Amino acid sequence: MTQRVSSATFLAIDVSPVSIVRTETGLSKSFIDQILRRPLTAPLSLPRLDNAVIKLNFRPAAVAAAALAAILALSGCGGSSSATSSPAENPYGLIEPGTIRVASLGDSKPYTFTDAQGNFTGFDVELFKDVAHRAGVDKVVFTGQDFSGLLSAVANGQFDVGVAAIGITDKRKETVDFSSGYLAGYLTVITTKNSGIKDVDGLNGKRLGVVQGTLQEAYAVRNFTSASLVRFPDNNTAIAAVNSGSVDAHFLDYEAAKAYQEQYGLISAADIPSFDAPAGFAIAKDKPAFKEALDKGLAAAMEDGTWKKLYQKWFPGSPMPEQYLPKAEQTATPTPAPTASK
């Protein structure tokens, strides 16, 4: 095989692994394949080089390491394929054409959580999969993140979208774009039966847990100035602190609070309206086609009753926010239901 390379410089010393000091151009996939597939003791056909200095003194054990290092260096360390695929192949600018990579939460029941088998499920998960299908993408991969870093992970291209009942705010719009809203509701202060906290005034001088980066944290900073805020990476950790007495109460969304009340015998000290920041899917900026596809999918899911069906499944007994129902079922003044976003 003869692979022509205009210029390249390699330095390989008799150690393992071999260090590739500098490369100025890439080798072809076929050449890399030849390196990887050839037995370690077999002679290697090197590329033809015009202005290249190659010093090779490999031990057999170092060849595989050198090949792997070459691949990483020459391919930009596994960069996104969205930059190299054509608009026709990848109209939504996804990291991997045909796959939507989702940043989510594994402990935010009933919105997004992992079941006993480790699979993501919940209202937001099922709704997003339905919307993605309507957009023509059926391969959806969910990965759990701490909420505090979720939006930045979407913004910097680690994920295509964030799905976790994420409240749409002007501040967050500085980092990411959002789909249309699909959920709105209440926030809840949850505590133990013997904490003495009966309402928000009872938080004065108390230690109140919040999940870092959430709407609840922002609300508490503005409104619970007499409480000492304790920040946690997720709800499970915060509830464990409530149960152990490390904090006096935790501030979270209404539906998640209901689940913890049932599981641990906790009580709600206050339900606070939060209708001005509906939840939406977080999208990296400058992906208008992707946003448009998600918005269309959401609208269709609401109009044909899919959203309603999922809401009844995941929020049984909760009042239903009429603004997300089929138009024929909406009244003139819809009332948000007691669900909330982060």
Short mmCIF file of C-alpha atoms in Angstrom, two decimals:
data_model
loop_
_atom_site.label_atom_id
_atom_site.label_comp_id
_atom_site.label_asym_id
_atom_site.label_seq_id
_atom_site.Cartn_x
_atom_site.Cartn_y
_atom_site.Cartn_z
CA MET A 1 0.00 0.00 0.00
CA THR A 2 1.24 3.51 -0.81
CA GLN A 3 -0.42 6.39 1.00
CA ARG A 4 0.87 9.82 0.02
CA VAL A 5 1.26 12.34 2.83
CA SER A 6 2.53 15.85 2.12
CA SER A 7 4.29 16.41 5.42
CA ALA A 8 4.50 14.65 8.74
CA THR A 9 6.84 14.42 11.69
CA PHE A 10 6.84 11.51 14.13
CA LEU A 11 9.19 10.70 16.94
CA ALA A 12 9.08 7.20 18.39
CA ILE A 13 11.55 6.16 21.05
CA ASP A 14 12.15 2.65 22.34
CA VAL A 15 9.60 2.93 25.17
CA SER A 16 5.98 1.91 25.48
CA PRO A 17 3.65 3.63 24.80
CA VAL A 18 5.17 5.52 21.88
CA SER A 19 4.69 9.30 21.90
CA ILE A 20 3.65 11.05 18.73
CA VAL A 21 5.10 14.49 19.12
CA ARG A 22 3.62 16.36 16.15
CA THR A 23 1.50 15.71 13.08
CA GLU A 24 0.65 18.16 10.36
CA THR A 25 -1.70 16.04 8.27
CA GLY A 26 -3.96 12.99 8.62
CA LEU A 27 -3.46 9.46 7.46
CA SER A 28 -6.25 7.69 5.59
CA LYS A 29 -8.65 5.32 7.32
CA SER A 30 -7.33 2.45 5.21
CA PHE A 31 -3.80 3.07 6.44
CA ILE A 32 -4.92 3.18 10.06
CA ASP A 33 -6.87 -0.04 9.49
CA GLN A 34 -3.72 -1.65 8.11
CA ILE A 35 -1.83 -0.74 11.30
CA LEU A 36 -4.53 -2.07 13.57
CA ARG A 37 -5.21 -5.33 11.73
CA ARG A 38 -1.68 -6.38 10.85
CA PRO A 39 -0.01 -8.87 13.26
CA LEU A 40 2.48 -7.15 15.49
CA THR A 41 5.39 -9.14 14.02
CA ALA A 42 4.44 -8.48 10.38
CA PRO A 43 6.34 -5.88 8.33
CA LEU A 44 4.53 -2.56 8.02
CA SER A 45 4.24 -0.72 4.69
CA LEU A 46 4.83 2.94 5.48
CA PRO A 47 3.24 5.83 3.58
CA ARG A 48 5.15 7.78 1.02
CA LEU A 49 6.22 11.08 2.53
CA ASP A 50 7.36 14.31 0.83
CA ASN A 51 9.26 16.35 3.55
CA ALA A 52 8.97 13.89 6.39
CA VAL A 53 11.37 12.77 9.05
CA ILE A 54 10.48 9.42 10.62
CA LYS A 55 12.49 7.80 13.37
CA LEU A 56 11.11 4.41 14.23
CA ASN A 57 12.47 2.02 16.78
CA PHE A 58 9.29 0.19 17.86
CA ARG A 59 9.13 -2.75 20.14
CA PRO A 60 6.19 -4.97 19.10
CA ALA A 61 4.23 -4.12 22.24
CA ALA A 62 4.37 -0.43 21.33
CA VAL A 63 2.83 -0.68 17.86
CA ALA A 64 -0.78 -0.85 19.02
CA ALA A 65 -0.26 2.08 21.38
CA ALA A 66 1.31 4.13 18.59
CA ALA A 67 -1.56 3.33 16.24
CA LEU A 68 -4.15 4.34 18.81
CA ALA A 69 -2.30 7.57 19.58
CA ALA A 70 -2.11 8.34 15.87
CA ILE A 71 -5.83 7.86 15.47
CA LEU A 72 -6.62 10.17 18.39
CA ALA A 73 -4.16 12.85 17.32
CA LEU A 74 -5.06 12.80 13.64
CA SER A 75 -8.81 12.75 14.18
CA GLY A 76 -8.91 15.61 16.66
CA CYS A 77 -9.45 13.28 19.63
CA GLY A 78 -12.76 11.90 18.50
CA GLY A 79 -14.45 15.13 17.46
CA SER A 80 -18.11 15.44 16.55
CA SER A 81 -19.22 13.93 13.28
CA SER A 82 -21.83 16.69 12.85
CA ALA A 83 -19.11 19.00 11.52
CA THR A 84 -18.19 16.61 8.71
CA SER A 85 -21.62 15.32 7.69
CA SER A 86 -23.69 17.13 5.07
CA PRO A 87 -26.96 18.94 5.90
CA ALA A 88 -28.82 16.28 3.95
CA GLU A 89 -27.30 13.53 6.10
CA ASN A 90 -27.65 15.45 9.36
CA PRO A 91 -30.35 18.15 9.04
CA TYR A 92 -30.55 18.76 12.80
CA GLY A 93 -26.79 19.10 13.36
CA LEU A 94 -26.70 16.17 15.76
CA ILE A 95 -23.46 14.95 17.33
CA GLU A 96 -24.04 11.62 15.58
CA PRO A 97 -26.44 11.66 12.61
CA GLY A 98 -29.52 9.60 13.35
CA THR A 99 -28.98 9.61 17.14
CA ILE A 100 -30.12 12.16 19.72
CA ARG A 101 -27.88 12.27 22.78
CA VAL A 102 -29.81 13.52 25.80
CA ALA A 103 -28.50 14.96 29.07
CA SER A 104 -30.97 14.16 31.83
CA LEU A 105 -31.44 13.30 35.52
CA GLY A 106 -31.70 9.83 36.98
CA ASP A 107 -33.52 10.77 40.18
CA SER A 108 -36.27 13.23 39.25
CA LYS A 109 -39.34 11.02 39.43
CA PRO A 110 -41.86 11.19 37.77
CA TYR A 111 -40.17 13.41 35.17
CA THR A 112 -36.89 11.63 34.46
CA PHE A 113 -35.47 8.73 36.45
CA THR A 114 -33.91 5.29 36.06
CA ASP A 115 -35.94 2.18 36.75
CA ALA A 116 -34.76 -1.03 38.45
CA GLN A 117 -33.05 -2.12 35.23
CA GLY A 118 -31.19 1.18 34.90
CA ASN A 119 -33.32 2.42 31.99
CA PHE A 120 -34.46 6.02 31.80
CA THR A 121 -38.20 6.54 32.05
CA GLY A 122 -40.73 9.12 33.22
CA PHE A 123 -43.05 11.72 31.74
CA ASP A 124 -40.34 13.83 30.11
CA VAL A 125 -38.52 10.76 28.78
CA GLU A 126 -41.59 9.26 27.12
CA LEU A 127 -42.72 12.62 25.78
CA PHE A 128 -39.31 13.38 24.29
CA LYS A 129 -39.06 9.97 22.63
CA ASP A 130 -42.46 10.56 21.05
CA VAL A 131 -41.42 14.00 19.83
CA ALA A 132 -38.11 12.64 18.49
CA HIS A 133 -39.99 9.95 16.57
CA ARG A 134 -42.17 12.63 14.99
CA ALA A 135 -38.95 14.40 13.97
CA GLY A 136 -37.73 11.21 12.30
CA VAL A 137 -35.23 10.05 14.92
CA ASP A 138 -35.87 6.85 16.88
CA LYS A 139 -32.46 6.31 18.43
CA VAL A 140 -32.42 8.37 21.64
CA VAL A 141 -29.66 7.88 24.22
CA PHE A 142 -30.19 9.27 27.74
CA THR A 143 -27.27 9.97 30.10
CA GLY A 144 -27.57 11.10 33.71
CA GLN A 145 -25.92 14.38 34.75
CA ASP A 146 -25.82 16.65 37.79
CA PHE A 147 -28.32 19.40 37.10
CA SER A 148 -25.78 22.13 37.83
CA GLY A 149 -23.74 21.15 34.76
CA LEU A 150 -26.51 19.96 32.45
CA LEU A 151 -27.12 23.13 30.45
CA SER A 152 -23.43 23.83 29.92
CA ALA A 153 -22.98 20.25 28.69
CA VAL A 154 -25.66 20.90 26.06
CA ALA A 155 -24.24 24.30 25.16
CA ASN A 156 -20.69 23.01 24.58
CA GLY A 157 -21.82 20.13 22.37
CA GLN A 158 -21.47 17.16 24.72
CA PHE A 159 -25.20 16.48 24.22
CA ASP A 160 -27.78 17.38 21.61
CA VAL A 161 -30.50 18.28 24.10
CA GLY A 162 -31.31 18.51 27.80
CA VAL A 163 -34.51 16.83 29.01
CA ALA A 164 -35.31 17.12 32.71
CA ALA A 165 -38.36 19.37 33.32
CA ILE A 166 -36.03 22.34 32.77
CA GLY A 167 -37.70 25.69 33.43
CA ILE A 168 -37.34 28.26 30.65
CA THR A 169 -35.85 31.49 31.99
CA ASP A 170 -34.19 34.52 30.40
CA LYS A 171 -30.99 33.74 32.28
CA ARG A 172 -30.85 30.21 30.91
CA LYS A 173 -31.58 31.49 27.40
CA GLU A 174 -28.18 33.17 27.54
CA THR A 175 -26.66 29.70 27.53
CA VAL A 176 -29.03 27.57 25.44
CA ASP A 177 -32.16 27.77 23.32
CA PHE A 178 -35.40 26.08 24.34
CA SER A 179 -38.26 24.30 22.67
CA SER A 180 -41.81 25.42 23.33
CA GLY A 181 -42.97 24.87 26.89
CA TYR A 182 -44.72 21.64 27.84
CA LEU A 183 -45.22 21.75 31.64
CA ALA A 184 -45.81 24.30 34.41
CA GLY A 185 -46.91 24.32 38.02
CA TYR A 186 -45.90 24.48 41.70
CA LEU A 187 -42.84 24.29 43.95
CA THR A 188 -42.95 22.56 47.35
CA VAL A 189 -41.18 22.80 50.70
CA ILE A 190 -40.97 19.28 52.12
CA THR A 191 -39.99 18.45 55.68
CA THR A 192 -40.39 15.95 58.53
CA LYS A 193 -43.52 15.79 60.68
CA ASN A 194 -41.68 16.99 63.79
CA SER A 195 -39.64 19.82 62.21
CA GLY A 196 -42.04 22.51 63.38
CA ILE A 197 -42.12 24.06 59.89
CA LYS A 198 -45.76 24.78 58.96
CA ASP A 199 -45.33 27.37 56.22
CA VAL A 200 -42.65 29.49 54.52
CA ASP A 201 -42.38 31.72 57.60
CA GLY A 202 -41.24 28.65 59.50
CA LEU A 203 -38.09 28.55 57.34
CA ASN A 204 -36.58 31.53 59.21
CA GLY A 205 -33.30 30.41 60.72
CA LYS A 206 -33.67 26.90 59.28
CA ARG A 207 -31.36 24.97 56.96
CA LEU A 208 -33.15 24.54 53.61
CA GLY A 209 -31.90 22.17 50.94
CA VAL A 210 -31.99 23.07 47.22
CA VAL A 211 -30.56 21.37 44.15
CA GLN A 212 -27.86 23.58 42.68
CA GLY A 213 -28.77 25.33 39.44
CA THR A 214 -32.54 24.81 39.69
CA LEU A 215 -35.43 27.26 39.70
CA GLN A 216 -35.96 26.33 43.31
CA GLU A 217 -32.48 27.56 44.19
CA ALA A 218 -33.03 30.85 42.38
CA TYR A 219 -36.44 31.31 44.03
CA ALA A 220 -35.05 30.52 47.49
CA VAL A 221 -32.18 32.99 47.07
CA ARG A 222 -34.70 35.75 46.27
CA ASN A 223 -37.47 34.88 48.71
CA PHE A 224 -36.13 32.79 51.62
CA THR A 225 -33.47 35.23 52.74
CA SER A 226 -33.79 34.27 56.42
CA ALA A 227 -33.10 30.58 55.74
CA SER A 228 -29.64 29.06 55.39
CA LEU A 229 -29.49 27.42 51.96
CA VAL A 230 -27.67 24.11 51.60
CA ARG A 231 -26.96 23.11 48.02
CA PHE A 232 -27.06 19.51 46.80
CA PRO A 233 -26.30 17.82 43.46
CA ASP A 234 -29.66 16.00 43.34
CA ASN A 235 -32.94 15.42 45.18
CA ASN A 236 -32.01 12.00 46.57
CA THR A 237 -29.01 13.41 48.41
CA ALA A 238 -31.06 16.30 49.76
CA ILE A 239 -33.88 14.05 50.99
CA ALA A 240 -31.34 11.82 52.73
CA ALA A 241 -30.12 14.95 54.52
CA VAL A 242 -33.70 15.81 55.56
CA ASN A 243 -34.20 12.31 56.93
CA SER A 244 -30.90 12.40 58.82
CA GLY A 245 -31.55 15.87 60.24
CA SER A 246 -28.64 17.52 58.42
CA VAL A 247 -31.12 19.98 56.92
CA ASP A 248 -34.57 20.97 58.17
CA ALA A 249 -36.40 20.97 54.83
CA HIS A 250 -35.92 20.63 51.08
CA PHE A 251 -37.33 22.83 48.30
CA LEU A 252 -38.25 20.96 45.11
CA ASP A 253 -41.04 20.51 42.57
CA TYR A 254 -44.52 19.40 43.58
CA GLU A 255 -44.69 15.99 41.88
CA ALA A 256 -41.26 14.87 43.04
CA ALA A 257 -42.20 15.99 46.54
CA LYS A 258 -45.33 13.81 46.43
CA ALA A 259 -43.23 10.73 45.70
CA TYR A 260 -40.85 11.45 48.59
CA GLN A 261 -43.78 12.10 50.95
CA GLU A 262 -45.20 8.68 50.15
CA GLN A 263 -41.83 6.95 50.37
CA TYR A 264 -40.53 8.50 53.61
CA GLY A 265 -43.59 9.84 55.42
CA LEU A 266 -42.56 13.45 54.93
CA ILE A 267 -45.01 16.36 54.74
CA SER A 268 -45.49 19.44 52.59
CA ALA A 269 -45.07 22.72 54.45
CA ALA A 270 -45.88 24.95 51.46
CA ASP A 271 -46.92 24.72 47.81
CA ILE A 272 -45.80 27.79 45.87
CA PRO A 273 -47.10 28.74 42.38
CA SER A 274 -44.43 28.92 39.69
CA PHE A 275 -46.22 29.39 36.38
CA ASP A 276 -43.85 31.87 34.73
CA ALA A 277 -41.13 29.35 33.80
CA PRO A 278 -42.66 26.36 31.98
CA ALA A 279 -40.42 23.40 31.26
CA GLY A 280 -38.86 23.04 27.81
CA PHE A 281 -36.23 20.96 26.03
CA ALA A 282 -32.82 22.68 26.16
CA ILE A 283 -31.01 22.90 22.81
CA ALA A 284 -27.62 24.28 21.85
CA LYS A 285 -27.81 27.64 20.13
CA ASP A 286 -27.76 27.99 16.34
CA LYS A 287 -29.72 24.79 15.67
CA PRO A 288 -32.95 26.27 14.25
CA ALA A 289 -33.94 23.16 12.31
CA PHE A 290 -33.67 21.00 15.42
CA LYS A 291 -35.70 23.46 17.51
CA GLU A 292 -38.36 23.72 14.81
CA ALA A 293 -38.66 19.94 14.59
CA LEU A 294 -39.06 19.61 18.37
CA ASP A 295 -41.63 22.42 18.49
CA LYS A 296 -43.66 20.80 15.73
CA GLY A 297 -43.46 17.43 17.45
CA LEU A 298 -44.60 18.91 20.76
CA ALA A 299 -47.52 20.71 19.14
CA ALA A 300 -48.62 17.52 17.39
CA ALA A 301 -48.31 15.46 20.59
CA MET A 302 -50.51 17.97 22.42
CA GLU A 303 -53.11 18.25 19.69
CA ASP A 304 -53.60 14.51 19.12
CA GLY A 305 -53.90 13.76 22.85
CA THR A 306 -50.54 12.03 23.34
CA TRP A 307 -49.42 14.64 25.87
CA LYS A 308 -52.70 14.22 27.79
CA LYS A 309 -52.35 10.43 27.86
CA LEU A 310 -48.79 10.65 29.23
CA TYR A 311 -49.80 13.24 31.81
CA GLN A 312 -52.60 11.04 33.10
CA LYS A 313 -50.18 8.11 33.29
CA TRP A 314 -47.44 9.91 35.22
CA PHE A 315 -49.45 12.43 37.26
CA PRO A 316 -52.60 10.53 38.25
CA GLY A 317 -55.03 12.65 40.24
CA SER A 318 -53.24 15.93 39.53
CA PRO A 319 -55.21 18.77 37.90
CA MET A 320 -54.34 19.02 34.23
CA PRO A 321 -52.90 22.22 32.70
CA GLU A 322 -55.34 22.97 29.91
CA GLN A 323 -52.92 24.95 27.75
CA TYR A 324 -51.30 21.68 26.67
CA LEU A 325 -54.54 19.88 25.80
CA PRO A 326 -56.08 19.62 22.32
CA LYS A 327 -57.57 23.00 21.37
CA ALA A 328 -61.08 21.59 21.43
CA GLU A 329 -60.66 20.76 25.13
CA GLN A 330 -59.25 24.10 26.25
CA THR A 331 -61.28 26.75 28.07
CA ALA A 332 -60.77 30.48 27.77
CA THR A 333 -58.65 30.70 30.94
CA PRO A 334 -56.56 27.55 31.50
CA THR A 335 -55.32 26.83 35.01
CA PRO A 336 -51.79 25.42 35.44
CA ALA A 337 -51.58 22.14 37.32
CA PRO A 338 -49.46 21.49 40.41
CA THR A 339 -46.42 20.27 38.54
CA ALA A 340 -43.20 22.18 38.23
CA SER A 341 -39.93 22.56 36.41
CA LYS A 342 -36.39 22.76 37.69
#
